[in-house]
CSV table of C-alpha atoms in Angstrom, one decimal:
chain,number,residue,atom,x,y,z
A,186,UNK,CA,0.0,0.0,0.0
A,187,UNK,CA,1.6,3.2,-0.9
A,188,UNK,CA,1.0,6.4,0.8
A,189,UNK,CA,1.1,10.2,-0.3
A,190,UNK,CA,4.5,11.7,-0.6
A,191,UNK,CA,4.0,14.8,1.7
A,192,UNK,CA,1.8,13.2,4.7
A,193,UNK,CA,0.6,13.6,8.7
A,194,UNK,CA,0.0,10.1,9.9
A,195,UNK,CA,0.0,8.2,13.4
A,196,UNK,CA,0.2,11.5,15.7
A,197,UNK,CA,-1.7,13.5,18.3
A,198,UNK,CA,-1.1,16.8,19.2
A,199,UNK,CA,-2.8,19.2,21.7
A,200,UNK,CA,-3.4,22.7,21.9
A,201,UNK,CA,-5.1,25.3,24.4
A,202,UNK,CA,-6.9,28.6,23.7
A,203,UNK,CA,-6.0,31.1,26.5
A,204,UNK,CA,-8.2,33.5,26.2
A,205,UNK,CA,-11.3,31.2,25.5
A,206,UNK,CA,-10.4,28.3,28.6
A,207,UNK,CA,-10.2,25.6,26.7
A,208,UNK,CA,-8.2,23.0,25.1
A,209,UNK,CA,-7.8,20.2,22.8
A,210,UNK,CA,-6.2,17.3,21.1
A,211,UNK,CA,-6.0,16.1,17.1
A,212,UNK,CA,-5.5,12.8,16.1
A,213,UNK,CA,-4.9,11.5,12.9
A,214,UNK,CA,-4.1,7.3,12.2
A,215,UNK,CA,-2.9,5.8,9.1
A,216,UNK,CA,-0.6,2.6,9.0
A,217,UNK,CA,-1.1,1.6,13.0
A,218,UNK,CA,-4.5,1.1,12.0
A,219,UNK,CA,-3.6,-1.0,9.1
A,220,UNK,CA,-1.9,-3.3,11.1
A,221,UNK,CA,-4.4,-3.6,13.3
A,222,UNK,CA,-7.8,-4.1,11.0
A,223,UNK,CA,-5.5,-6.2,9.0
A,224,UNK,CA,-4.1,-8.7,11.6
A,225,UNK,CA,-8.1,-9.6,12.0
A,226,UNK,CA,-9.7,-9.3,8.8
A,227,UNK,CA,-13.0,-8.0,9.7
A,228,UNK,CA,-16.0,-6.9,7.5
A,229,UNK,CA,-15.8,-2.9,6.3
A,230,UNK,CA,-18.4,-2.1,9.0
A,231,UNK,CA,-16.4,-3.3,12.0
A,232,UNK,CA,-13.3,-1.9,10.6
A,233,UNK,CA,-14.7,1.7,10.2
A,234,UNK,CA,-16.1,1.4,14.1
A,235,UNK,CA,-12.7,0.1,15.2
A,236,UNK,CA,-11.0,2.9,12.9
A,237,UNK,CA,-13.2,5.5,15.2
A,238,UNK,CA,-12.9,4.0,18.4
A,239,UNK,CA,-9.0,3.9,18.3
A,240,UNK,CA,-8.9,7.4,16.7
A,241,UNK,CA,-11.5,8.3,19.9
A,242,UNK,CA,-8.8,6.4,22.5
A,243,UNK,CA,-5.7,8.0,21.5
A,244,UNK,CA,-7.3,11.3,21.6
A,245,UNK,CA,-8.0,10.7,25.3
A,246,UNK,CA,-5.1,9.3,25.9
A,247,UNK,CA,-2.9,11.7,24.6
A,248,UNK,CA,-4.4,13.9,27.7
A,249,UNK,CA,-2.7,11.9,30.2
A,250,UNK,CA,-0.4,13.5,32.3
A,251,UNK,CA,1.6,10.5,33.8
A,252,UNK,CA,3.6,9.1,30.7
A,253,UNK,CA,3.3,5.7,31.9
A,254,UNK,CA,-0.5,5.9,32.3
A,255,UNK,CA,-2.9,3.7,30.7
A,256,UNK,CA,-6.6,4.7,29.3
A,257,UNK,CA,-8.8,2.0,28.0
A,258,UNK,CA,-12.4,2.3,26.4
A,259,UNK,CA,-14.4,-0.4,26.5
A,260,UNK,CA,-18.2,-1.0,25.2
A,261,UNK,CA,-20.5,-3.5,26.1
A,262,UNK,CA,-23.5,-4.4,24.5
A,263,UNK,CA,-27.2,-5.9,25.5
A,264,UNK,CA,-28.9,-7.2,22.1
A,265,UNK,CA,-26.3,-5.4,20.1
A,266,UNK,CA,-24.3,-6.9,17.0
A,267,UNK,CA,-21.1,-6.0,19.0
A,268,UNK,CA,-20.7,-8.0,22.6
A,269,UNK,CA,-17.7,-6.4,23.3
A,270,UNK,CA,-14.6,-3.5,22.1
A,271,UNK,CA,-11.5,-2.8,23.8
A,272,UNK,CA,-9.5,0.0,22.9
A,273,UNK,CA,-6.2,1.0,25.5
A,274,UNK,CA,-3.4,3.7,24.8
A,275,UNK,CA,0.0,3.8,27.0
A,276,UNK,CA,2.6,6.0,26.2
A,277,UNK,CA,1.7,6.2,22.2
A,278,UNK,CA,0.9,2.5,22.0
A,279,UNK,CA,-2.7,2.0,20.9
A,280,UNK,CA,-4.6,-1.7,20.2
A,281,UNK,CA,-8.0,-2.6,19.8
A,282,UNK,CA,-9.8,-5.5,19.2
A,283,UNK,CA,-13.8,-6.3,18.4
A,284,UNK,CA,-16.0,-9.0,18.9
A,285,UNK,CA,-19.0,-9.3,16.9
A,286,UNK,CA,-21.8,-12.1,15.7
A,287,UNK,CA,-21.1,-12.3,12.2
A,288,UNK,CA,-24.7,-13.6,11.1
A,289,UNK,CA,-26.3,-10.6,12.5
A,290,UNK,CA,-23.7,-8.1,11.1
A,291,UNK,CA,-24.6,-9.6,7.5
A,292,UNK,CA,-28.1,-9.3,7.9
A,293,UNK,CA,-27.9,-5.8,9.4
A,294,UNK,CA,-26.6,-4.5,5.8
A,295,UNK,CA,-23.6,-2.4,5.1
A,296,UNK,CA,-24.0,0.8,7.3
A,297,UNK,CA,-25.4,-0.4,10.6
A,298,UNK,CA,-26.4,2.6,13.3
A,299,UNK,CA,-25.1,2.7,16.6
A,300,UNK,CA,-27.7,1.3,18.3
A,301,UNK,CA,-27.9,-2.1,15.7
A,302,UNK,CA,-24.5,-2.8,16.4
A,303,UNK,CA,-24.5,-1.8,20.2
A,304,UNK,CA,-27.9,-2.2,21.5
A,305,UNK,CA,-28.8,-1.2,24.8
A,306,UNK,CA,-25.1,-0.7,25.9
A,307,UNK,CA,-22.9,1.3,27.9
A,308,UNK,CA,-18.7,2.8,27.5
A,309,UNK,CA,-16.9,2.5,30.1
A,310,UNK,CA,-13.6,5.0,29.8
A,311,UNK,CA,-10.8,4.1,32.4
A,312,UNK,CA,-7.9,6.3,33.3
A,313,UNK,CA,-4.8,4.2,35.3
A,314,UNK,CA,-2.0,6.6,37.1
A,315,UNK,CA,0.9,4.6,37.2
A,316,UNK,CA,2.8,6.8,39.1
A,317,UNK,CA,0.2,7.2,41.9
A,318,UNK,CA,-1.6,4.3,41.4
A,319,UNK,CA,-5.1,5.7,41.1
A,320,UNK,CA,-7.7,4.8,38.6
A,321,UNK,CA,-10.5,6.9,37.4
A,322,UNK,CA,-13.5,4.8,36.0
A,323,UNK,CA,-16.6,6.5,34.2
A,324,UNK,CA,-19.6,4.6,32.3
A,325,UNK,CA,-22.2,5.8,30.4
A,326,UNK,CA,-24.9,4.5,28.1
A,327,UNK,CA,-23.9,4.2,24.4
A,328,UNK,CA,-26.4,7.0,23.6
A,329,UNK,CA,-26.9,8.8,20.2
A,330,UNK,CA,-26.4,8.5,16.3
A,331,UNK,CA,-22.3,8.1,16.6
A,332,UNK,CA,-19.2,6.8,18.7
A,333,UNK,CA,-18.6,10.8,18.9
A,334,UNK,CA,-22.1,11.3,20.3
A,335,UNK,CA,-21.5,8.9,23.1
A,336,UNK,CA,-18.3,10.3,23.7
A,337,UNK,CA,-19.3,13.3,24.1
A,338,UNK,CA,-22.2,12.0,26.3
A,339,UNK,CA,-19.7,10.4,28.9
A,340,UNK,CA,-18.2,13.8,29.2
A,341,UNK,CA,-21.3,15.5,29.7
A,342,UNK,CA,-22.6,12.9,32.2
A,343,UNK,CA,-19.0,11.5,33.8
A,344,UNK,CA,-16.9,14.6,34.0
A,345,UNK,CA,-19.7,17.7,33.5
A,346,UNK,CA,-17.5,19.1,31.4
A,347,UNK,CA,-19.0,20.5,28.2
A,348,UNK,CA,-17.2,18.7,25.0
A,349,UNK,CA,-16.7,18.3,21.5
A,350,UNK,CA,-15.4,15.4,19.5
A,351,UNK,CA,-15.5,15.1,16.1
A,352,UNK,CA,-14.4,12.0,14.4
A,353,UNK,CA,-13.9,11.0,10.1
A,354,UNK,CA,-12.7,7.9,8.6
A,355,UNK,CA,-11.4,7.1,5.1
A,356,UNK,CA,-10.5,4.2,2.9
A,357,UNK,CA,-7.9,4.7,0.0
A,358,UNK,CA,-8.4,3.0,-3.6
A,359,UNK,CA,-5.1,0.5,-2.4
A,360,UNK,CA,-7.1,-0.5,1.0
A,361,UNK,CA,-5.3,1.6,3.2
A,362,UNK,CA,-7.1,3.5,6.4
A,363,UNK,CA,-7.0,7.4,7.7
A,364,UNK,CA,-8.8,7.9,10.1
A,365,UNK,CA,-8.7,11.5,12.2
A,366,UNK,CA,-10.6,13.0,15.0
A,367,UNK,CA,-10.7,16.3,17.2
A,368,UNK,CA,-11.4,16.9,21.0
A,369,UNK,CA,-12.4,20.0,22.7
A,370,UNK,CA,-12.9,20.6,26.0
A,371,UNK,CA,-13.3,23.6,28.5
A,372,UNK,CA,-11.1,24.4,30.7
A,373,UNK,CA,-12.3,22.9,34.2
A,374,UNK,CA,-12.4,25.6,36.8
A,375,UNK,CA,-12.2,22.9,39.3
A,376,UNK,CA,-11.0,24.3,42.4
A,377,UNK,CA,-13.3,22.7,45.0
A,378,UNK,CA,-16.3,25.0,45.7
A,379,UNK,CA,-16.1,26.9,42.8
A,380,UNK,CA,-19.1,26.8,39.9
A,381,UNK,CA,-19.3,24.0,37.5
A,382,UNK,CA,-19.8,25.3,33.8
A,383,UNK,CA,-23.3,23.7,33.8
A,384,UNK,CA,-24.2,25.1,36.5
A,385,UNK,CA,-24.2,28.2,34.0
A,386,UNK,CA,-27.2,28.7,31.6
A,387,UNK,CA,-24.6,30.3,29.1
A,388,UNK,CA,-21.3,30.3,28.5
A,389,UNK,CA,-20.0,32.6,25.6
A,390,UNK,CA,-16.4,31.5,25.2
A,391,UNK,CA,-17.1,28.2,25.5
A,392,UNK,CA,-20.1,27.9,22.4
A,393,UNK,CA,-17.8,30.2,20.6
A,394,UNK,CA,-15.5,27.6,20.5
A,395,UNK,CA,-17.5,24.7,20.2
A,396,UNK,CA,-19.1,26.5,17.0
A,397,UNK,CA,-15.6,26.5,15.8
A,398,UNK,CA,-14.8,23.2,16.0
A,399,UNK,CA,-18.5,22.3,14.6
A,400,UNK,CA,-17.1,23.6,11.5
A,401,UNK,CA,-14.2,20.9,11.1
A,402,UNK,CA,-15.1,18.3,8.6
A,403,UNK,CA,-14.7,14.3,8.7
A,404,UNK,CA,-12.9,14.6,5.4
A,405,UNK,CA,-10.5,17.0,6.4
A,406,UNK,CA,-10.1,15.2,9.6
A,407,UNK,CA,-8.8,11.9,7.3
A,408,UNK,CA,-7.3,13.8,4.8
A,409,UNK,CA,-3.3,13.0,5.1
A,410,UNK,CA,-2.1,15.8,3.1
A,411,UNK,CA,-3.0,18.4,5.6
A,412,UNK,CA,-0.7,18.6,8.8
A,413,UNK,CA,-2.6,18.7,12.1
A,414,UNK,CA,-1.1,21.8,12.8
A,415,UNK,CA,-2.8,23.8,9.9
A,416,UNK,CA,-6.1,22.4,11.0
A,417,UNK,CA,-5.4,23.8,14.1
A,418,UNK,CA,-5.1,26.9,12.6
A,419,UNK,CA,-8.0,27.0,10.0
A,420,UNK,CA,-10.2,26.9,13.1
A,421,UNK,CA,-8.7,29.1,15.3
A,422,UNK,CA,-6.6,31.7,13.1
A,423,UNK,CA,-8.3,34.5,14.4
A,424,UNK,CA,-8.1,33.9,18.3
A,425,UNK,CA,-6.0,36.0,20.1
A,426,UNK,CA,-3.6,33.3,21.3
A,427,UNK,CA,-3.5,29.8,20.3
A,428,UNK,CA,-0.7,27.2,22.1
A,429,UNK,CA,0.1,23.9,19.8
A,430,UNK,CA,1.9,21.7,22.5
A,431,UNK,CA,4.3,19.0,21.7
A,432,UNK,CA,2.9,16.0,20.1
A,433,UNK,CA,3.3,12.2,20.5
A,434,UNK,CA,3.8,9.6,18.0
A,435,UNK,CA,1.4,6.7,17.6
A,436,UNK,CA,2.2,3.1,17.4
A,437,UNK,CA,0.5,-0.4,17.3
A,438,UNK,CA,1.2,-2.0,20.6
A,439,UNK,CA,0.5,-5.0,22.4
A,440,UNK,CA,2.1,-6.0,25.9
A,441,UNK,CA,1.9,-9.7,24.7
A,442,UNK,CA,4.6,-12.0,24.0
A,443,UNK,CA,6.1,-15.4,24.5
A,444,UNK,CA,8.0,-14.6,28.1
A,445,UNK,CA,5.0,-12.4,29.5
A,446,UNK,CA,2.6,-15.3,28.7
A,447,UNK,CA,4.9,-18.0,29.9
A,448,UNK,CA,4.7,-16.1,32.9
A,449,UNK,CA,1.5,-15.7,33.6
A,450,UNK,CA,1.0,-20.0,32.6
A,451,UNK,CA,3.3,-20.3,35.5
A,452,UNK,CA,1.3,-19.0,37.9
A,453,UNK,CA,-1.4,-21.5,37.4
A,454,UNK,CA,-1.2,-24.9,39.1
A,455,UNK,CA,0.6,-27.7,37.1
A,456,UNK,CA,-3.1,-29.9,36.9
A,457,UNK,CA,-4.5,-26.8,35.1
A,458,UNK,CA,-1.5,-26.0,32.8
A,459,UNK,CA,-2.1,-30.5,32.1
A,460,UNK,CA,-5.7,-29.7,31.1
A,461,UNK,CA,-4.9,-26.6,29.2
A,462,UNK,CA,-2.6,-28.3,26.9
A,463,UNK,CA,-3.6,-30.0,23.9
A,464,UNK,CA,-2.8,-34.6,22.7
A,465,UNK,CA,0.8,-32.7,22.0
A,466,UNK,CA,1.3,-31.4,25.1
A,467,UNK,CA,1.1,-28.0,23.7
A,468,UNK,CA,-0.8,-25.0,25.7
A,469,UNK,CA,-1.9,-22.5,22.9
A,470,UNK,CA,-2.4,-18.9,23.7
A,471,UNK,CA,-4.6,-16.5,21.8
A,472,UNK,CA,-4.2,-12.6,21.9
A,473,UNK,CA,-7.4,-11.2,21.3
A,474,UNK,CA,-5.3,-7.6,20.2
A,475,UNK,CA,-2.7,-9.0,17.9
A,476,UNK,CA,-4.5,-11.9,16.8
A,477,UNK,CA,-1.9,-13.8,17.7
A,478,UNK,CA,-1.1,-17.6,18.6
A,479,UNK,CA,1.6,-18.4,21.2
A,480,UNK,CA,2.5,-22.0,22.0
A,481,UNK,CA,4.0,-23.1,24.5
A,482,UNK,CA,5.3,-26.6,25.5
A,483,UNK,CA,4.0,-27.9,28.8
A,484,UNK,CA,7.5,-29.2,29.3
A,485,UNK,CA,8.4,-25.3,29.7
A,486,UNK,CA,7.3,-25.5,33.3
A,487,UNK,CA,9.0,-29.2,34.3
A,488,UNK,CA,11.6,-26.9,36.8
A,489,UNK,CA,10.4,-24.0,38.9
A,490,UNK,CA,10.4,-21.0,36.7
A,491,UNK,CA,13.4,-18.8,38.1
């Protein structure tokens, strides 16, 4: 699959508007998200909602302040074509994986809405601290017409912070995804005791931007010919002030591999590794992110691992 010459791929950067409290974050994904729809080889529509929801997930995770934090999305389903999604981001790394009854997605046609493929379900969005330890755990109901919509609901009913995310997804002639999204957020004011922003019936700075950011189109969202920085600017070029921070690099990541999972085998008793292991004497390991199968001997664990 070839790519444009002059290109913006696999980044997030993030940004703050002084003058108007509030901030954001722009994502764009291009071969990370080829190696991860293609290690599973799902149907167009379960690519294009996995194409979103890692786009959504490294937009929130970019916000994390510890660099060795984790965030992971996950969505649920009751009656939904989708039973479950898992999307985590730590320190650039981003996987996802979905499962999904295949009958039902074929009989749901091409374009299914949120609610076909979800259902009555909910998103849960968890933030991990490594450095303190703390985790941060909101869920919501999957509400509205889009992944974006829910997003945005989560913030609105999780955080009470008003939001914007806007999310676009594109498929080249050669097979290849872009995928791109933007997130704004006001500032919180969040000292204890003072006002929340809802608590407000209007807030002037804060639907000025969000009319802004309205404005930004899903095709120039996945259009990888225009840096993130100049979208940046086409929305806010006449603010008085507008701070692009550093951005981070994106990367298909999994935390699986033959000693991590040969590890966690040898915590289990020897009678369950026996019954675990196939006529061969072979225990195989499946990674739901990767897609991949690790076997391992059941003569690995004969000694005491060290």
């Amino acid at each position: 699959m070839t790519q444009p010459s002059s290109i913006d791929l696999d980044r997030v950067i993030g940004f703050t508007i002084p003058a108007r409290q509030a901030r954001g974050r722009i994502a764009r994904l291009g071969p990370v998200l080829d190696t991860i729809l293609t290690a599973h080889a799902y149907p167009p529509a379960i690519e294009a909602l996995l194409a979103e929801a890692l786009t959504l997930t490294a937009l929130l995770g970019a916000t994390l302040k510890d660099a060795e934090g984790q965030m992971t999305l996950q969505a649920q389903t009751d009656g939904g074509i989708v039973s479950l999604m898992v999307c985590d981001y730590k320190s650039g790394e981003l996987r996802g994986y979905v499962q999904y009854d295949v009958d039902r997605l074929a009989a749901a046609g091409p374009t299914p809405s949120l609610y076909a493929l979800f259902g009555n379900g909910y998103l849960a969005v968890t933030f991990d601290q490594a450095t303190t330890g703390e985790r941060y755990q909101g869920i919501v109901p999957l509400d509205g017409a889009s992944l974006a919509d829910a997003a945005e609901h989560y913030f609105d009913q999780s955080e009470q912070i008003p939001s914007l995310v806007r999310l676009g997804t594109r498929r080249g002639a050669g097979g290849n995804w872009v995928a791109g999204g933007l997130f704004l957020q006001h500032m919180p004011e969040g000292e204890e005791g003072r006002e929340r922003i809802h608590a407000r019936e209007n807030h002037a700075e804060w639907e000025h931007v969000e009319a802004l950011g309205s404005t930004m189109g899903a095709d120039e969202l996945a259009d990888a010919e225009i840096p993130l920085e100049t979208l940046v600017w086409r929305l806010f070029n006449e603010e008085e002030e507008v701070r692009v921070l550093a951005g981070v690099d994106l990367v298909r990541g999994c935390r699986c591999d033959a000693d991590y999972i040969l590890k966690v085998l040898a915590k289990f008793p020897q009678e369950e590794r026996e019954a675990m292991a196939d006529e061969q004497g072979m225990i195989t390991v499946d990674c739901a992110f990767c897609a991949q199968k690790f076997p391992v001997p059941l003569a690995s664990f004969s000694a005491p691992p060290l």
